[in-house]
Amino acid sequence: MKIRGKVLIIDGKKVAFSLLEDLKLKIDKLDKKPGLAVILANDDYSSKVYVASKEKHSIALGLKSCVYRFDKSITQGKLISLIHELNENPEINGILVQLPLYSHLCEREILEVISPKKDVDGFHPVNVGKLYAGLNPYAVCCTPKGIVKLLKAYKIKLEGKNVVVIGRSNIVGKPVAALLTNENATVTLAHSKTKNLKEHTKKADIIVSATGHPKLIKADMVKKGAVVIDVGISRQLDGRLIGDVDFEKVKDIASYITPVPGGVGPMTIACLMENTYELYLLQNKG
Ligand code: NAD
């Protein structure tokens, strides 16, 4: 419960855990296991860690997990054929291509081959279009979906609020701005070319920062009582992860704030699991 005048640290792990617990109960009741296919075609250390975590969570939930790991000899054509096969495979309900891909592969073409009804990450233009049109996408991008769920779990009102989203990527900034607009917030989308960011953030009731720029959001940029959602993840030289927000100072001004780690991150994976379950229902409705 929020105590007046005191910051509340948003516990993403707790909200994600409860979402996963609910999901496990629902999955246990199904006749068949929902299937998630994950394609890893790059050598990046973080991507390997993310894919291992997706595999671990899928197995723990009772999903069928298929991970395809490729070395640099993989061709665009072979990857596209695999996706066509997965599109036709009734055991697979969600297909995820871990980004980035090896530099010789064309990301955009590969993502567009995934059937929109199996596009568990919500990156296909059909799902992006549905999101912007305020229609129901088959799946909504996991991190933006997780952010809105987190805000709702803490009963933070969105309607009529001034929100500043910082970062305009296709996987976080733009879709979270669209989702919050659909929730009737007044959204400003800022980015690296925005002039005088502080002028915008100072007016925000809610700040969502997704840049990967450590400590970009300083205390003097935040209005007293604002809600601060930190999506950024940067690894320090000592191995620690930090966000975009100068947490120690901003927490004395904000009403709610997410930590890094333990804020938005756990929601991303929980929403991926939920999307797989929802796509299963969509593909198996009678
Ligand atoms: P990206 O590099 O694709 O986009 C970064 C965006 O930030 C760009 O639009 C850029 O214009 C903007 N930006 C960069 N520096 C800025 C500055 N100084 N002022 C204003 N805007 C600035 O990154 P992305 O894929 O959207 O990810 C953003 C961050 O979120 C990264 O740290 C990433 O690791 C993290 N992330 C976290 C999760 C999670 O689950 N917690 C999921 C996805 C991404």
Short mmCIF file of C-alpha atoms and ligand atoms in Angstrom, two decimals:
data_model
loop_
_atom_site.label_atom_id
_atom_site.label_comp_id
_atom_site.label_asym_id
_atom_site.label_seq_id
_atom_site.Cartn_x
_atom_site.Cartn_y
_atom_site.Cartn_z
CA MET A 1 0.00 0.00 0.00
CA LYS A 2 1.20 3.50 -0.83
CA ILE A 3 1.97 5.72 2.18
CA ARG A 4 1.33 9.41 1.46
CA GLY A 5 4.52 11.34 0.65
CA LYS A 6 6.70 8.24 0.57
CA VAL A 7 8.08 6.66 -2.59
CA LEU A 8 6.89 3.17 -3.41
CA ILE A 9 9.36 0.89 -5.13
CA ILE A 10 7.46 -1.04 -7.78
CA ASP A 11 8.20 -4.74 -7.36
CA GLY A 12 8.28 -6.17 -10.88
CA LYS A 13 9.44 -9.57 -9.65
CA LYS A 14 6.39 -9.92 -7.41
CA VAL A 15 3.88 -8.85 -10.10
CA ALA A 16 5.56 -11.12 -12.68
CA PHE A 17 5.59 -14.04 -10.26
CA SER A 18 1.88 -13.74 -9.63
CA LEU A 19 1.18 -13.49 -13.39
CA LEU A 20 3.24 -16.63 -13.97
CA GLU A 21 1.49 -18.48 -11.11
CA ASP A 22 -1.93 -17.72 -12.64
CA LEU A 23 -0.67 -18.75 -16.05
CA LYS A 24 0.67 -22.07 -14.74
CA LEU A 25 -2.77 -22.94 -13.34
CA LYS A 26 -4.37 -22.19 -16.72
CA ILE A 27 -1.73 -24.12 -18.69
CA ASP A 28 -2.06 -27.15 -16.38
CA LYS A 29 -5.74 -27.37 -17.38
CA LEU A 30 -5.05 -27.54 -21.15
CA ASP A 31 -5.18 -30.86 -23.08
CA LYS A 32 -2.07 -29.96 -25.06
CA LYS A 33 1.05 -27.95 -24.16
CA PRO A 34 1.36 -24.55 -25.87
CA GLY A 35 4.61 -24.47 -27.88
CA LEU A 36 7.16 -21.66 -28.10
CA ALA A 37 9.93 -21.73 -30.71
CA VAL A 38 12.91 -19.43 -30.17
CA ILE A 39 15.51 -18.81 -32.88
CA LEU A 40 18.97 -17.63 -31.85
CA ALA A 41 21.13 -16.57 -34.79
CA ASN A 42 23.83 -14.42 -33.28
CA ASP A 43 26.87 -14.75 -31.05
CA ASP A 44 25.98 -12.03 -28.59
CA TYR A 45 26.47 -12.96 -24.91
CA SER A 46 23.35 -11.13 -23.65
CA SER A 47 21.17 -12.76 -26.32
CA LYS A 48 22.36 -16.21 -25.22
CA VAL A 49 21.49 -15.35 -21.62
CA TYR A 50 18.01 -14.05 -22.62
CA VAL A 51 17.30 -17.17 -24.71
CA ALA A 52 18.40 -19.48 -21.87
CA SER A 53 16.08 -17.61 -19.51
CA LYS A 54 13.15 -17.88 -21.97
CA GLU A 55 13.80 -21.63 -22.26
CA LYS A 56 13.97 -22.06 -18.47
CA HIS A 57 10.70 -20.17 -17.90
CA SER A 58 8.90 -22.05 -20.70
CA ILE A 59 9.86 -25.42 -19.24
CA ALA A 60 8.94 -24.35 -15.69
CA LEU A 61 5.46 -23.32 -16.92
CA GLY A 62 4.90 -26.59 -18.77
CA LEU A 63 5.21 -25.16 -22.29
CA LYS A 64 6.79 -27.08 -25.14
CA SER A 65 10.07 -25.21 -25.69
CA CYS A 66 12.04 -25.51 -28.95
CA VAL A 67 15.23 -23.48 -29.23
CA TYR A 68 17.08 -23.32 -32.56
CA ARG A 69 20.67 -22.14 -32.17
CA PHE A 70 22.68 -21.33 -35.31
CA ASP A 71 26.29 -20.48 -36.02
CA LYS A 72 27.41 -17.88 -38.55
CA SER A 73 27.00 -20.27 -41.51
CA ILE A 74 23.18 -19.94 -41.33
CA THR A 75 21.71 -18.34 -44.45
CA GLN A 76 18.73 -16.06 -44.88
CA GLY A 77 17.05 -18.75 -47.02
CA LYS A 78 17.45 -21.50 -44.40
CA LEU A 79 16.09 -19.30 -41.65
CA ILE A 80 13.10 -18.32 -43.77
CA SER A 81 12.39 -22.02 -44.58
CA LEU A 82 12.53 -22.87 -40.86
CA ILE A 83 10.03 -20.10 -40.08
CA HIS A 84 7.69 -21.34 -42.84
CA GLU A 85 7.85 -24.84 -41.27
CA LEU A 86 7.15 -23.44 -37.81
CA ASN A 87 4.22 -21.42 -39.19
CA GLU A 88 2.67 -24.71 -40.38
CA ASN A 89 3.54 -26.74 -37.26
CA PRO A 90 0.42 -27.11 -35.04
CA GLU A 91 2.62 -27.92 -32.00
CA ILE A 92 4.15 -24.43 -32.16
CA ASN A 93 1.97 -21.49 -31.18
CA GLY A 94 4.55 -18.73 -30.79
CA ILE A 95 7.69 -17.96 -32.81
CA LEU A 96 10.34 -15.60 -31.49
CA VAL A 97 13.44 -14.48 -33.35
CA GLN A 98 15.98 -13.19 -30.83
CA LEU A 99 17.37 -9.83 -32.03
CA PRO A 100 19.88 -8.77 -33.17
CA LEU A 101 20.71 -11.31 -35.89
CA TYR A 102 24.13 -11.95 -37.48
CA SER A 103 24.88 -8.90 -39.61
CA HIS A 104 24.55 -10.81 -42.93
CA LEU A 105 20.87 -11.58 -42.16
CA CYS A 106 17.98 -9.22 -42.94
CA GLU A 107 16.02 -8.75 -39.75
CA ARG A 108 13.00 -7.03 -41.27
CA GLU A 109 12.45 -9.70 -43.96
CA ILE A 110 12.76 -12.51 -41.39
CA LEU A 111 10.33 -10.94 -38.92
CA GLU A 112 7.77 -10.45 -41.70
CA VAL A 113 7.80 -14.17 -42.59
CA ILE A 114 6.44 -15.10 -39.15
CA SER A 115 2.68 -15.63 -39.28
CA PRO A 116 1.05 -12.67 -37.46
CA LYS A 117 -0.95 -15.23 -35.45
CA LYS A 118 2.29 -16.80 -34.19
CA ASP A 119 4.17 -13.53 -33.78
CA VAL A 120 4.64 -13.84 -30.01
CA ASP A 121 6.79 -10.68 -29.82
CA GLY A 122 4.19 -8.53 -31.62
CA PHE A 123 6.79 -7.17 -34.08
CA HIS A 124 5.02 -8.15 -37.34
CA PRO A 125 3.64 -5.12 -39.26
CA VAL A 126 0.11 -6.55 -38.96
CA ASN A 127 0.37 -6.54 -35.17
CA VAL A 128 2.13 -3.18 -35.09
CA GLY A 129 -0.63 -1.76 -37.34
CA LYS A 130 -3.37 -3.20 -35.14
CA LEU A 131 -1.72 -1.69 -32.06
CA TYR A 132 -1.56 1.78 -33.64
CA ALA A 133 -5.14 1.50 -34.92
CA GLY A 134 -6.33 0.69 -31.39
CA LEU A 135 -7.48 -2.74 -32.58
CA ASN A 136 -6.57 -5.97 -30.78
CA PRO A 137 -3.18 -7.19 -32.02
CA TYR A 138 -2.77 -10.99 -31.96
CA ALA A 139 0.12 -10.28 -29.59
CA VAL A 140 1.38 -7.05 -28.01
CA CYS A 141 5.17 -6.49 -27.68
CA CYS A 142 6.23 -7.95 -24.34
CA THR A 143 8.10 -5.09 -22.65
CA PRO A 144 5.45 -2.41 -23.41
CA LYS A 145 2.68 -4.82 -22.37
CA GLY A 146 4.60 -5.55 -19.15
CA ILE A 147 4.97 -1.83 -18.38
CA VAL A 148 1.23 -1.18 -18.68
CA LYS A 149 0.45 -4.26 -16.56
CA LEU A 150 2.88 -3.04 -13.91
CA LEU A 151 1.24 0.41 -13.81
CA LYS A 152 -2.19 -1.20 -13.54
CA ALA A 153 -1.04 -3.65 -10.83
CA TYR A 154 -0.17 -0.60 -8.72
CA LYS A 155 -3.48 1.06 -9.67
CA ILE A 156 -1.68 4.03 -11.22
CA LYS A 157 -4.22 5.99 -13.26
CA LEU A 158 -3.32 6.53 -16.91
CA GLU A 159 -6.32 8.38 -18.31
CA GLY A 160 -5.58 12.08 -18.82
CA LYS A 161 -2.05 11.78 -17.43
CA ASN A 162 0.89 13.52 -19.08
CA VAL A 163 3.34 10.78 -20.01
CA VAL A 164 6.80 11.31 -21.44
CA VAL A 165 8.31 8.24 -23.09
CA ILE A 166 12.03 8.59 -23.81
CA GLY A 167 13.31 6.36 -26.62
CA ARG A 168 11.57 5.66 -29.93
CA SER A 169 12.64 2.10 -30.77
CA ASN A 170 10.19 -0.26 -32.44
CA ILE A 171 10.45 -2.71 -29.55
CA VAL A 172 9.93 -0.40 -26.57
CA GLY A 173 9.48 3.36 -27.06
CA LYS A 174 7.01 3.52 -29.95
CA PRO A 175 4.78 0.61 -28.86
CA VAL A 176 4.63 1.73 -25.23
CA ALA A 177 3.67 5.24 -26.44
CA ALA A 178 0.88 3.66 -28.55
CA LEU A 179 -0.38 1.48 -25.68
CA LEU A 180 -0.46 4.44 -23.28
CA THR A 181 -2.25 6.57 -25.89
CA ASN A 182 -4.83 3.77 -26.21
CA GLU A 183 -5.20 4.02 -22.40
CA ASN A 184 -6.13 7.71 -22.86
CA ALA A 185 -2.87 9.18 -21.57
CA THR A 186 -1.42 12.28 -23.27
CA VAL A 187 1.88 10.99 -24.55
CA THR A 188 5.03 12.84 -25.64
CA LEU A 189 7.59 10.64 -27.38
CA ALA A 190 11.12 11.99 -26.83
CA HIS A 191 14.37 10.71 -28.32
CA SER A 192 18.03 11.54 -28.87
CA LYS A 193 17.19 14.54 -31.07
CA THR A 194 14.68 16.03 -28.62
CA LYS A 195 15.68 19.51 -27.55
CA ASN A 196 15.73 20.27 -23.84
CA LEU A 197 14.44 16.94 -22.56
CA LYS A 198 14.11 18.35 -19.04
CA GLU A 199 11.43 20.80 -20.19
CA HIS A 200 9.30 17.81 -21.18
CA THR A 201 10.07 15.48 -18.28
CA LYS A 202 9.44 18.23 -15.68
CA LYS A 203 5.79 18.35 -16.82
CA ALA A 204 5.28 14.58 -16.80
CA ASP A 205 3.04 12.73 -14.37
CA ILE A 206 4.64 9.52 -15.65
CA ILE A 207 8.11 9.10 -17.16
CA VAL A 208 9.02 5.95 -19.08
CA SER A 209 12.70 5.91 -19.98
CA ALA A 210 13.98 3.36 -22.52
CA THR A 211 17.32 4.60 -23.85
CA GLY A 212 20.14 2.47 -22.39
CA HIS A 213 21.84 5.73 -21.36
CA PRO A 214 22.85 5.28 -17.67
CA LYS A 215 21.58 7.93 -15.24
CA LEU A 216 20.07 10.04 -18.04
CA ILE A 217 17.12 10.92 -15.79
CA LYS A 218 18.34 13.07 -12.93
CA ALA A 219 16.42 14.32 -9.91
CA ASP A 220 16.05 17.87 -11.27
CA MET A 221 14.27 16.50 -14.36
CA VAL A 222 11.44 14.92 -12.37
CA LYS A 223 8.30 16.61 -11.04
CA LYS A 224 7.53 15.92 -7.36
CA GLY A 225 5.25 12.88 -7.08
CA ALA A 226 5.83 11.65 -10.64
CA VAL A 227 5.81 7.94 -11.49
CA VAL A 228 9.13 6.80 -12.96
CA ILE A 229 9.45 3.63 -15.02
CA ASP A 230 13.00 2.66 -15.91
CA VAL A 231 13.30 0.28 -18.85
CA GLY A 232 17.00 0.82 -19.53
CA ILE A 233 19.57 -1.84 -18.79
CA SER A 234 23.29 -1.07 -18.91
CA ARG A 235 26.02 -3.33 -17.60
CA GLN A 236 28.67 -1.60 -15.49
CA LEU A 237 32.35 -2.55 -15.65
CA ASP A 238 31.91 -4.40 -12.34
CA GLY A 239 29.08 -6.46 -13.90
CA ARG A 240 26.23 -4.66 -12.09
CA LEU A 241 23.15 -3.71 -14.10
CA ILE A 242 21.91 -0.14 -13.92
CA GLY A 243 19.03 1.69 -15.55
CA ASP A 244 18.44 5.07 -17.23
CA VAL A 245 17.40 6.70 -13.97
CA ASP A 246 19.59 8.05 -11.19
CA PHE A 247 17.61 5.85 -8.81
CA GLU A 248 19.07 6.91 -5.46
CA LYS A 249 18.30 10.61 -6.06
CA VAL A 250 15.08 10.30 -8.09
CA LYS A 251 13.45 8.04 -5.51
CA ASP A 252 13.32 11.00 -3.10
CA ILE A 253 11.12 12.91 -5.56
CA ALA A 254 9.01 10.25 -7.28
CA SER A 255 5.82 8.70 -5.89
CA TYR A 256 6.50 5.34 -7.56
CA ILE A 257 9.69 4.09 -9.17
CA THR A 258 10.92 0.84 -10.73
CA PRO A 259 14.34 -0.52 -9.74
CA VAL A 260 16.86 -2.04 -12.17
CA PRO A 261 17.06 -4.98 -11.96
CA GLY A 262 13.74 -6.23 -10.60
CA GLY A 263 11.37 -3.72 -12.23
CA VAL A 264 10.35 -3.97 -15.88
CA GLY A 265 12.67 -6.89 -16.79
CA PRO A 266 10.72 -9.71 -15.05
CA MET A 267 7.49 -8.43 -16.65
CA THR A 268 8.94 -8.82 -20.15
CA ILE A 269 9.48 -12.55 -19.73
CA ALA A 270 6.14 -13.06 -17.95
CA CYS A 271 4.35 -11.32 -20.85
CA LEU A 272 6.18 -13.51 -23.36
CA MET A 273 4.81 -16.56 -21.56
CA GLU A 274 1.33 -15.01 -21.46
CA ASN A 275 1.50 -14.19 -25.18
CA THR A 276 2.37 -17.83 -25.97
CA TYR A 277 -0.64 -19.01 -23.96
CA GLU A 278 -2.95 -16.45 -25.60
CA LEU A 279 -1.76 -17.38 -29.11
CA TYR A 280 -2.41 -21.05 -28.24
CA LEU A 281 -6.01 -20.15 -27.31
CA LEU A 282 -6.39 -18.12 -30.51
CA GLN A 283 -5.15 -21.00 -32.66
CA ASN A 284 -7.21 -23.64 -30.84
CA LYS A 285 -10.54 -21.90 -30.43
CA GLY A 286 -13.40 -24.12 -31.50
P1 NAD B 1 17.48 1.37 -28.91
O1 NAD B 1 18.95 1.58 -28.83
O2 NAD B 1 16.87 0.69 -30.06
O3 NAD B 1 16.74 2.78 -28.72
C1 NAD B 1 17.20 3.73 -27.81
C2 NAD B 1 16.34 4.97 -27.96
O4 NAD B 1 16.77 5.89 -26.97
C3 NAD B 1 16.49 5.67 -29.31
O5 NAD B 1 15.21 5.97 -29.80
C4 NAD B 1 17.26 6.96 -29.00
O6 NAD B 1 16.80 8.04 -29.79
C5 NAD B 1 16.92 7.18 -27.54
N1 NAD B 1 18.03 7.85 -26.83
C6 NAD B 1 19.30 7.42 -26.69
N2 NAD B 1 20.02 8.30 -25.96
C7 NAD B 1 19.18 9.30 -25.64
C8 NAD B 1 19.32 10.51 -24.92
N3 NAD B 1 20.48 10.87 -24.39
N4 NAD B 1 18.22 11.31 -24.79
C9 NAD B 1 17.03 10.96 -25.32
N5 NAD B 1 16.84 9.82 -26.01
C10 NAD B 1 17.90 9.01 -26.18
O7 NAD B 1 17.13 0.63 -27.54
P2 NAD B 1 15.87 -0.30 -27.10
O8 NAD B 1 16.00 -1.62 -27.73
O9 NAD B 1 14.61 0.46 -27.19
O10 NAD B 1 16.24 -0.46 -25.56
C11 NAD B 1 16.37 0.66 -24.71
C12 NAD B 1 16.90 0.21 -23.37
O11 NAD B 1 15.94 -0.65 -22.78
C13 NAD B 1 18.21 -0.60 -23.44
O12 NAD B 1 18.96 -0.32 -22.30
C14 NAD B 1 17.73 -2.04 -23.39
O13 NAD B 1 18.70 -2.91 -22.84
C15 NAD B 1 16.54 -1.91 -22.47
N6 NAD B 1 15.50 -2.93 -22.65
C16 NAD B 1 15.04 -3.50 -21.53
C17 NAD B 1 14.05 -4.46 -21.60
C18 NAD B 1 13.52 -5.06 -20.35
O14 NAD B 1 12.88 -6.08 -20.39
N7 NAD B 1 13.78 -4.43 -19.20
C19 NAD B 1 13.54 -4.84 -22.85
C20 NAD B 1 14.03 -4.21 -23.99
C21 NAD B 1 15.00 -3.23 -23.88
#
